[in-house]
Every structure is written in structure tokens, then in C-alpha cells.
Amino acid sequence: MTDATRQVETAKPDGALRRLLRRKLAVFGLVLIGLVLLGAIFAPWIAPFDPAEQHFDGLTLEGAPLPPGGVYLLGTDLLGRDLFTRILYGAQTSLIIGVAANGLSLIIGTLVGITAGFFRGWIGTVLMRFTDLMMAFPALLLAICLAAIFTPSLWIVAMVIALVNWVQTARVIYTETSSLAERDFIAAERILGASTGRILFRHILPHLVPTIIVWGTLGISTTVLLEATLSFLGVGVQPPTPSWGNIIFENQTYFQAAPWLVFIPGAAVLLLALAFNLVGDALRDVLDPLQRGRD
Amino acid sequence: MTSTRQTSTADTAAVANSSATVLAVDGLCVSVRSESGLATLVSDLSFTLARGETLAIAGESGSGKSITSLAIMGLLPPPAVRVTGGVIRLGDTALTGLPEGQMRSIRGDRIAMIFQEPMTSLNPVLTVGSQLCEAIRAHEPVSRSAAQARALEALRQVRLSQPEQRMGQFPHELSGGMRQRVMIAMALVLRPEVLIADEPTTALDVTVQREVLDLLRDLQRELGTAIILITHDMGVVAEMAERVIIMRQGRMVETGNVRDIFARPSHAYTRALLDAVPRMGAGASRPSAAHSERKVPVARLDDVSVRYDVRAGLMGRVSHRVHAVERVSFDIRPGETFALVGESGCGKSTIAKAMVGLVPHEGMIDIVGHRVTGGRQAGAFRRAVQLVFQDPMAALDARMRVGDLVAEPLVIHGIGNATEQRKRAEELMILVGLSPDQLNRYPHEFSGGQRQRICIARALALQPQLVIADEAVSALDVSVQAQVLALLRDLQKNFGIAILFISHDMAVVENISDRVAVMFLGQIVEMGTREQVFGDPLHPYTRRLIQAVPLPDPDLKRAPIPRLTGEVASPIHRVGFGPERRQLVDTGDGHLVAMGDR
């Protein structure tokens, strides 16, 4: 009875994309990401001012920044620069950090974790002891060291963040891989004579997708904020280039006098992280065959 | 029993009535809320349970028997599963609709339950003694020392050896049978009126099952507890119960006296269920496979040992070794079914793993002229031997479509192009009794038996000469089990595949095998043809195994088998020491028995 109904349901399987678009929250997340992306790409055309220009009329007579409204849509910062413009340009930096740096750290973490978890033996021991070492070392200190060695640029900062951030992912992926490797279906593959590559990438990796997605979406906000910390310490993105993180940090001391200078970029980070989170959640369900028909 | 009481005088009838029926279930309905509305799990179930009676609720998976027991205990998983109708009455208390606080005081005190898996029902970080005391003190305001004394008494009652020491031990230090005894002690320590035993012996070895069943029966006689025994095993029903309810898809199919139902099942489903039960002796009617002793064996094992190191101490020095398999030799001839039987931990699955190269071994394993080594195996060897696992859901990648899974062996070995592989997958599906248009589905959309068929299809894709079935039907319902066994037999007849059938179930082995080897603690203690081993078991362990099988015949209640006293023998030995080697001697016509044990 149930077999028959199931057959009808799965007779014509929809594409993953179409199933993703059927979820309202996922679409909302996609739209948000799209908006940020468009804002970042078209910043030079959308932005009303130059991000580095210090407006004379951007400050009150006492030298305080202007609140949102009027000519300066979201107000101005301490130096009289237009906040809206800086947020738009800052999106470029933050997207690159949040997506590229975070993506790179996920890839490193997954590769290290999956290799160590599957092979065990001395390879696994060496890799995981190295990971533990990295974990024990203060991430910020390491990032500062790395950033000091290379001349700071956006891409170098992204790389530094990736090199610091992969550790947690590697740990989690390692644990999960080593339990997957013990399961019967992996033993069945070995008995069939499947190559190691096939077992790793066709059978183990798909089972790790939910974890990778969760860590990926969590990583967006942490990497954006890590970049901000680095900028604050002077080893991140160099001023006057704006990023959401360094806008927050530049202005945090004036939080009580000009709260919008912290709230608005903070809200931007939050919304971006939320958007990725919603899409990630939906993606995880859509890619999981066990969740079929529960949309 | 109840009828005699009802005919007595009015005065005693009132007393008898209140004491006779301890639990009454009337029109019970349980439903689960899902996206597609309410789905019924149990519908309109009514029965009564008299004092001191054992009522069996039997049925296959999904029949609603466990849901019924959870409903009585008030343990249905909230909020999705709810009692949607009917009344459950314990004595004068209606349990349905009772607030959780009151239910909690009834649970354990007046109704107790034991589950299938004792390890998961016991708290691993508390000692046996403290868990028992906790159970007592949760219901009765007694002092710690009084609770301790009662706990000790309860452990004695379930005939646990060295009860004083057991009190201080943790669950993982006990064997499966001992743990289930502790569970029974915990359930009975407060003298409940009703004991619900949900598959209490399914996870146990057959000889231990026997002991636990004997124990339950004796305790019931002493304490007068009414037992609801939930089981899928008709043999257990026949041995334990007076009345039985047969359930199917949430409904009662048939109920009555066990003797009547086994002798004259009126419902077609009951008849089918009873027919599907593997019976000892039924295998004799099967024509034994063509004698192929002259042919070259497909697999030859010579002095094979598998040992694991146990490391201890700061430096991680090897202090002990687990002798999982110890100097085992046998061969499997083309087209025959060779069975390895034994209880859990006897090393039978380890042999299977060694034969496919999953665990390293000492000695020689030769499969179709290929020497198995610990490392990667050649493609030709991979094609020659395949393994079918116990749990098909675990053995199939849940994220792949069945079509890809069945065709995967061909892809791995580069046989044919995509269309040919697809076509072969379709053929294989038909071969194992599934439909080719199910290829686009995922494993979880199939039933347990169908999944095992998929695993068999996958194993057959490379046309192996030897299929190792490692407890391949143990996780299946009896009716499905019979079908899968029939499928294996058909495939063997049509393709001449040799099967190494690994099982703990003597009845199944007796039905399917040509030759049998009995394993105990890593060594073979008896080996011969099916007729030799089952017709004339020479080793005491073989006899014990055969005697312990519950028979689906209520008229045949046998005397309890003598219990093995003392500690369970262990395959772990200090480095440099090993188990005493059992020398097999031929008692004539190839019937080998371990010497000295007879």
C-alpha cells in the first residue's frame, strides 16, 4: 500500500534546484545573498559617494557624525564619510572573506579530516596531531604572525583566515569519517574492490555534506568577524578600504554616541550569515534522499 | 483457568474477579500524526490479562505489538504518537489519561518492563547495585541499607552467580545474559502485578535465551506476576505462553489458547506465520547437493588464525591477545552450502572478514586458487567472492539510488558501458524478485526483506563462485526469512554458487546447509554433513545448541537445560599463552569432532 504511493511520488524525481526553490525560507536567503552580491558588484555605480571621501558637511559643528537620514542615507562615520557607500564597498571585502576564505578553510579542513579519518595509521596520527597543535596555538596570534610575514592585501587576509580556520572543520570531519569508515556499506565497497578514491568521494563525502554545510554557514560570520579583528589590529584589510568588520571596529568606541555606526554593519553581517544559513539548511535537506517527500 | 473461577459462588467470584483480571485493554487505538494525517498503528485491540498468566503478543515487525506495550506503560513517544481511543485498566485504575506524575509512580511499582537490549536499558556509568537501589527507593521509602539488602536478594533470585560482587560491577563488565538477568531483577524487585517483556531474549544467544526463559517461568511461578510476552519468535510463544494474540498491521488477527492456535490456526495469516517458522528436522526432506568431493574446492582454509592485540600500560605494550579465530581449517566445495554456526563472539563473522581480506590473518586462505592476503586484492579475486551482511540498511549507501548501487560492481570492474550496466541491473532486479522500475528509488523506500534482495543482487552482479551470507536472514521477519532463504536456494541451484552460510540459528542452518561446522570460542568443535551433525551430534556443545532451540510446538515442553556455572570462557589470553588447541578426529565418514571434549 505504502509502496504504491511512494512509487507515484518518486516516479518523476524533480531536480535538486527545483526542490530548493519550493522552500520559501531558502528563496528568501537566496534573494538576500543576491542583493548583497549585486550591491558589492555594482557598488561603484550605486554608491552616491566615494568610500574614502571625507565630507566637510558630513560632521556636525561639534565634529560628531551625522545620524541616518537626509543626504547621507545611513549617516556618516567619525571622519564624515558616507556610511551607506562604505557598507556597499565593504560588502565586496566581506563577501570575499566570507565566501572565499571560508570556502578555502572548508576545503582544507575536509581534506585533512577525511584523509586522517579514513587512513588512520601514521598518516592519520601525523595529520591529527598537527591539527591539535594548530588548535592549541592561539588563532589570532597565528593570524597576526602570518599577516605580518606577507604584505597585507585582501587576498592575503583571506588566505590567512583560511589557514587559521580549517582546524575545527578538520576535527569534526575526522570524527565523522572514522565512524563512517567502520560502517558495513564501506566494508561492502571494499569487498567489491572499489578504489580508495571511489570510496572517499562517492561514498563517504556525500554523507559528510550536512556537516560541511553546517560548518560552512557557521564559518561565514566567524570569518567576517575575524577579518574585522585583524583589520582592527592593523594586519587586515588596509584603511581606507572598508569592510563590514572594520567599520564596526573603527566606530565601536563611539557606540553610545553613534550606535548606528555599529548596528548597521552588524546587521549586515547578521543578515548575510542568516541568508547563508537558510540556504544551507534547505540544501542539506534537499540533498538528503531520506528527507524526500517531507518538503 | 478463568472459567473455573467464574463458576464459583458470588462471594468468591467477586474476590476472584478482582484478583483474576489484573490488566484489561478495551478497544485500544493508537495513532501517529504525520504530514498525511493520522495513521493508525494499533486499532481496536482488546484483551485481558489474568493473575499469574502469560500472554504472548506475537507478530512481525510493524504489527503494533511493541506500540501496544508502550501504550500500556504510558511511554508512547510524545507528541506524535497518542492513544486515540479505548481504555487500559490496571486493576481499578484507568491508565489511559492518567497524568504523567501518577503514571510514574505506577511504572516500575505495579507494571514493569524489560526490553530487548539490556545494555541500552542500563545506565553504563552506575553500578548494578546502585541502579537497583535507585529503582527501589524511587517507589518505597526505605533506607539505603534496606534497599541494598533487597537488591542483593533480587540478584540471588535471578540466579546471578556471585551476587555480592555483581552489586559493585558496571553493566559493561557483565555478559549479555547476565545483563538481562539484572534487568529482570530490577523489574521484579518491587513485585509488580504485570511484567511486560518486549522481545526479552531476541538479542541473546540461543543457550542464554533458554536460561532466561526458564528463569522467567520459574519466577512467575514463585511470584504470580502476570507476564505479557512480546515476541516475533513462535518457538518462544509455544514454550512460554498459555494464551497468544497474533497481530498484524495493528490489528488482532487471532487469539486463543496457544495449544489450539498451534494445532488449528483458523486465520490464513497465522497459518502462514507458523509455516514460515524454520523447524528442526524440516531440512531432512531436502535432497542433499550433488556430491562434489572430487572437484577442486572454491575455498580452502588451512590453520587460519585471527588475533587482535590488546595494548595496556603507558608504553602501549601488547599485554593480551584476543584469539578470535584459532587454527581453523575447512574447505567449501563448488555448489554446496557450508554453514558455520556458533554463538556471538565465537569468531564466525571474523572468518568471513578474513576470507574477503578485511582483517589480516595467519595461516592460509585460498579462494579459487587465489591466496588471500591482508592488503588489496586482485580484481579476479574480488569477482569470485562476495559477502551479504546481516543488516541490509547498513550495508547499502543510503545516499545512492538502487540502480547505481546494483550497477556499481560492474562500474568498479569496468564491465560494459552505461547502457549495458543498466540492463544488467534490471536483469539482476528481476532475478532477485524485484521490479526493474524500482531502480530509481533509494534504499530506505524498501522493506527489510527487499533491501536484503538488493544486497543479494549486488553480490550477484559479478557472478561470484562463492557468496558468504553473514547472518544474512537474522534481522528479517520469519516469513521474509523463508522467502530470502528460498531465493538463495534457487540462485544456488541455477548458478551453482557455493554459499558459506554463517548463522547462530540452528533451525535455519538445519534447513539450508549441506555441511556444517560448529564453532566455539574461535575453534571448530564439530564438523560434518548436515545429517551427521544434526542426526548424531557428538560434541556436548553441539548437543547443547540443538537442545536450546525453542520449538514451535506447545506440547513439547522440555526440561530446563543445565546451566553453565561460573564465568563465561573468554577468548582473551595473555601474550605467550593461548587457548588449548582442540584436535579434530574423524569418527568415520568425514564426521570430525574435537577430541577430549566428548
Short mmCIF file of N, CA and C in Angstrom, two decimals, chain A residues 3-4 6-7 10-11 13-14 19 183-196 198 202-204 206-210 284 287-295, chain B residues 35 356 358 376 382-383 385-387 389-391 393-401 404-405 408-409 411-413 435 437-438 440-442 444-447 450 458-459 462:
data_model
loop_
_atom_site.label_atom_id
_atom_site.label_comp_id
_atom_site.label_asym_id
_atom_site.label_seq_id
_atom_site.Cartn_x
_atom_site.Cartn_y
_atom_site.Cartn_z
N ASP A 3 3.97 1.21 -0.55
CA ASP A 3 4.89 1.09 -1.67
C ASP A 3 4.33 1.77 -2.91
N ALA A 4 3.04 1.56 -3.12
CA ALA A 4 2.42 2.09 -4.32
C ALA A 4 2.44 3.63 -4.30
N ARG A 6 4.41 5.56 -2.67
CA ARG A 6 5.78 6.04 -2.78
C ARG A 6 6.23 6.04 -4.22
N GLN A 7 5.81 5.00 -4.91
CA GLN A 7 6.21 4.87 -6.30
C GLN A 7 5.73 6.07 -7.11
N THR A 10 7.87 9.22 -6.31
CA THR A 10 9.23 9.30 -6.80
C THR A 10 9.34 8.90 -8.26
N ALA A 11 8.19 8.70 -8.88
CA ALA A 11 8.25 8.26 -10.27
C ALA A 11 8.99 9.29 -11.13
N PRO A 13 11.40 12.14 -10.41
CA PRO A 13 12.12 12.93 -9.43
C PRO A 13 12.44 14.34 -9.95
N ASP A 14 12.14 15.34 -9.14
CA ASP A 14 12.46 16.71 -9.51
C ASP A 14 13.94 16.95 -9.34
N ARG A 19 13.49 21.65 -6.19
CA ARG A 19 13.04 21.35 -4.83
C ARG A 19 13.52 22.42 -3.85
N ARG A 183 31.50 1.56 8.94
CA ARG A 183 30.16 1.06 8.65
C ARG A 183 30.19 -0.04 7.60
N ASP A 184 29.12 -0.84 7.62
CA ASP A 184 29.06 -2.00 6.74
C ASP A 184 29.12 -1.62 5.27
N PHE A 185 28.47 -0.52 4.89
CA PHE A 185 28.42 -0.25 3.45
C PHE A 185 29.79 0.11 2.89
N ILE A 186 30.66 0.62 3.74
CA ILE A 186 32.02 0.88 3.28
C ILE A 186 32.78 -0.44 3.17
N ALA A 187 32.56 -1.33 4.13
CA ALA A 187 33.15 -2.67 4.04
C ALA A 187 32.68 -3.36 2.76
N ALA A 188 31.38 -3.17 2.44
CA ALA A 188 30.83 -3.78 1.23
C ALA A 188 31.55 -3.24 -0.01
N GLU A 189 31.87 -1.95 -0.02
CA GLU A 189 32.58 -1.38 -1.15
C GLU A 189 33.97 -1.97 -1.28
N ARG A 190 34.64 -2.13 -0.14
CA ARG A 190 35.98 -2.71 -0.18
C ARG A 190 35.93 -4.12 -0.75
N ILE A 191 34.90 -4.86 -0.34
CA ILE A 191 34.79 -6.24 -0.81
C ILE A 191 34.55 -6.26 -2.32
N LEU A 192 33.79 -5.25 -2.81
CA LEU A 192 33.56 -5.18 -4.25
C LEU A 192 34.84 -4.80 -4.99
N GLY A 193 35.82 -4.30 -4.27
CA GLY A 193 37.05 -3.92 -4.91
C GLY A 193 37.08 -2.46 -5.34
N ALA A 194 36.25 -1.62 -4.74
CA ALA A 194 36.23 -0.21 -5.11
C ALA A 194 37.55 0.44 -4.73
N SER A 195 37.98 1.38 -5.55
CA SER A 195 39.24 2.07 -5.27
C SER A 195 39.04 3.02 -4.09
N THR A 196 40.16 3.39 -3.46
CA THR A 196 40.08 4.28 -2.31
C THR A 196 39.42 5.60 -2.68
N ARG A 198 37.26 6.18 -4.97
CA ARG A 198 35.83 6.00 -5.14
C ARG A 198 35.12 5.94 -3.79
N ARG A 202 32.84 9.08 -3.56
CA ARG A 202 31.48 8.71 -3.96
C ARG A 202 30.65 8.24 -2.77
N HIS A 203 31.30 7.72 -1.74
CA HIS A 203 30.52 7.13 -0.66
C HIS A 203 30.65 7.86 0.66
N ILE A 204 31.85 8.30 1.00
CA ILE A 204 31.99 8.97 2.30
C ILE A 204 31.63 10.45 2.19
N PRO A 206 29.56 12.25 0.28
CA PRO A 206 28.14 12.64 0.32
C PRO A 206 27.53 12.58 1.71
N HIS A 207 28.03 11.67 2.55
CA HIS A 207 27.49 11.57 3.90
C HIS A 207 28.00 12.70 4.80
N LEU A 208 29.07 13.36 4.35
CA LEU A 208 29.62 14.45 5.16
C LEU A 208 28.99 15.78 4.79
N VAL A 209 28.23 15.81 3.67
CA VAL A 209 27.68 17.08 3.19
C VAL A 209 26.91 17.86 4.26
N PRO A 210 26.02 17.22 5.03
CA PRO A 210 25.31 18.00 6.05
C PRO A 210 26.25 18.71 7.02
N ARG A 284 20.81 21.13 2.64
CA ARG A 284 21.10 19.87 3.33
C ARG A 284 19.91 18.92 3.22
N LEU A 287 19.38 17.67 -0.48
CA LEU A 287 20.37 16.70 -0.94
C LEU A 287 20.26 15.37 -0.22
N ASP A 288 19.46 15.31 0.83
CA ASP A 288 19.35 14.08 1.60
C ASP A 288 18.17 13.25 1.10
N PRO A 289 18.44 12.08 0.53
CA PRO A 289 17.34 11.28 0.00
C PRO A 289 16.34 10.85 1.07
N LEU A 290 16.78 10.76 2.33
CA LEU A 290 15.87 10.34 3.38
C LEU A 290 14.82 11.40 3.67
N GLN A 291 15.09 12.63 3.27
CA GLN A 291 14.16 13.71 3.56
C GLN A 291 13.14 13.90 2.45
N ARG A 292 13.25 13.09 1.41
CA ARG A 292 12.33 13.21 0.28
C ARG A 292 10.88 13.17 0.71
N GLY A 293 10.07 14.02 0.08
CA GLY A 293 8.65 13.96 0.33
C GLY A 293 8.26 14.56 1.66
N ARG A 294 9.23 15.22 2.35
CA ARG A 294 8.88 15.88 3.61
C ARG A 294 8.93 17.38 3.43
N ASP A 295 8.96 17.84 2.20
CA ASP A 295 9.06 19.29 1.96
C ASP A 295 7.84 20.01 2.52
N GLU B 35 2.42 14.07 8.28
CA GLU B 35 2.02 15.11 7.32
C GLU B 35 0.74 14.71 6.60
N VAL B 356 37.43 -12.34 2.99
CA VAL B 356 37.36 -11.32 1.96
C VAL B 356 38.46 -10.28 2.12
N LEU B 358 39.29 -8.41 4.75
CA LEU B 358 39.04 -7.21 5.55
C LEU B 358 39.86 -7.20 6.84
N ARG B 376 45.43 -5.15 -0.48
CA ARG B 376 44.48 -5.04 -1.58
C ARG B 376 44.46 -6.32 -2.38
N ARG B 382 38.19 -10.43 -6.32
CA ARG B 382 37.02 -9.66 -5.92
C ARG B 382 35.76 -10.19 -6.60
N ARG B 383 35.93 -10.61 -7.87
CA ARG B 383 34.75 -11.11 -8.58
C ARG B 383 34.33 -12.47 -8.07
N VAL B 385 34.38 -13.81 -4.92
CA VAL B 385 33.73 -13.97 -3.63
C VAL B 385 33.04 -12.68 -3.22
N GLN B 386 31.82 -12.81 -2.75
CA GLN B 386 31.05 -11.65 -2.29
C GLN B 386 30.42 -11.94 -0.95
N LEU B 387 30.11 -10.87 -0.22
CA LEU B 387 29.58 -11.03 1.12
C LEU B 387 28.22 -10.34 1.23
N PHE B 389 25.63 -8.95 4.09
CA PHE B 389 25.70 -8.61 5.51
C PHE B 389 24.38 -8.89 6.22
N GLN B 390 24.44 -8.80 7.56
CA GLN B 390 23.24 -9.03 8.36
C GLN B 390 22.21 -7.92 8.19
N ASP B 391 22.67 -6.68 8.31
CA ASP B 391 21.73 -5.56 8.27
C ASP B 391 21.81 -4.88 6.91
N MET B 393 20.22 -2.46 5.58
CA MET B 393 20.19 -0.99 5.55
C MET B 393 21.58 -0.42 5.79
N ALA B 394 22.32 -1.05 6.67
CA ALA B 394 23.67 -0.57 6.96
C ALA B 394 24.63 -0.89 5.83
N ALA B 395 24.32 -1.93 5.05
CA ALA B 395 25.24 -2.36 4.02
C ALA B 395 25.02 -1.63 2.70
N LEU B 396 23.97 -0.81 2.63
CA LEU B 396 23.70 -0.07 1.40
C LEU B 396 23.94 1.41 1.67
N ASP B 397 24.58 2.08 0.75
CA ASP B 397 24.81 3.52 0.88
C ASP B 397 23.47 4.23 0.72
N ALA B 398 23.00 4.83 1.82
CA ALA B 398 21.64 5.41 1.84
C ALA B 398 21.49 6.59 0.90
N ARG B 399 22.60 7.15 0.44
CA ARG B 399 22.52 8.32 -0.43
C ARG B 399 22.62 7.97 -1.90
N MET B 400 22.59 6.69 -2.23
CA MET B 400 22.66 6.32 -3.65
C MET B 400 21.37 5.64 -4.07
N ARG B 401 21.02 5.82 -5.33
CA ARG B 401 19.85 5.14 -5.86
C ARG B 401 20.16 3.65 -6.04
N ASP B 404 22.08 2.63 -9.12
CA ASP B 404 23.53 2.87 -9.07
C ASP B 404 24.21 1.85 -8.17
N LEU B 405 23.50 1.47 -7.10
CA LEU B 405 24.09 0.50 -6.17
C LEU B 405 24.26 -0.87 -6.82
N GLU B 408 26.92 -0.78 -9.47
CA GLU B 408 28.23 -0.32 -9.04
C GLU B 408 29.36 -1.37 -9.20
N PRO B 409 29.10 -2.63 -8.83
CA PRO B 409 30.17 -3.61 -9.04
C PRO B 409 30.67 -3.64 -10.47
N VAL B 411 30.55 -1.12 -12.60
CA VAL B 411 31.28 0.12 -12.84
C VAL B 411 32.70 -0.01 -12.30
N ILE B 412 32.80 -0.54 -11.09
CA ILE B 412 34.11 -0.66 -10.45
C ILE B 412 35.03 -1.54 -11.28
N HIS B 413 34.50 -2.62 -11.81
CA HIS B 413 35.35 -3.54 -12.56
C HIS B 413 35.36 -3.25 -14.05
N SER B 435 11.30 -5.41 -9.01
CA SER B 435 10.91 -4.92 -10.32
C SER B 435 11.93 -3.90 -10.84
N ASP B 437 11.58 -1.24 -12.45
CA ASP B 437 11.26 0.18 -12.32
C ASP B 437 11.43 0.70 -10.89
N GLN B 438 11.96 -0.17 -10.00
CA GLN B 438 12.29 0.31 -8.65
C GLN B 438 13.73 0.82 -8.59
N ASN B 440 15.10 3.46 -9.56
CA ASN B 440 15.33 4.87 -9.28
C ASN B 440 15.07 5.25 -7.83
N ARG B 441 14.70 4.26 -7.02
CA ARG B 441 14.39 4.59 -5.64
C ARG B 441 15.62 4.49 -4.76
N TYR B 442 15.45 4.99 -3.54
CA TYR B 442 16.54 4.92 -2.57
C TYR B 442 16.28 3.75 -1.61
N HIS B 444 15.97 3.38 1.54
CA HIS B 444 15.02 3.48 2.66
C HIS B 444 13.58 3.34 2.21
N GLU B 445 13.35 3.35 0.90
CA GLU B 445 11.98 3.21 0.42
C GLU B 445 11.57 1.74 0.28
N PHE B 446 12.46 0.85 0.66
CA PHE B 446 12.15 -0.58 0.56
C PHE B 446 11.97 -1.18 1.95
N SER B 447 11.34 -2.35 2.00
CA SER B 447 11.22 -3.06 3.27
C SER B 447 12.52 -3.83 3.54
N GLN B 450 13.19 -6.66 1.10
CA GLN B 450 13.53 -6.16 -0.23
C GLN B 450 14.96 -5.63 -0.26
N ARG B 458 23.34 -7.15 -5.74
CA ARG B 458 24.65 -6.52 -5.82
C ARG B 458 25.76 -7.56 -5.75
N ALA B 459 25.57 -8.53 -4.84
CA ALA B 459 26.58 -9.57 -4.69
C ALA B 459 26.66 -10.44 -5.94
N LEU B 462 28.65 -9.64 -10.09
CA LEU B 462 29.94 -10.05 -10.64
C LEU B 462 30.01 -11.55 -10.88
#
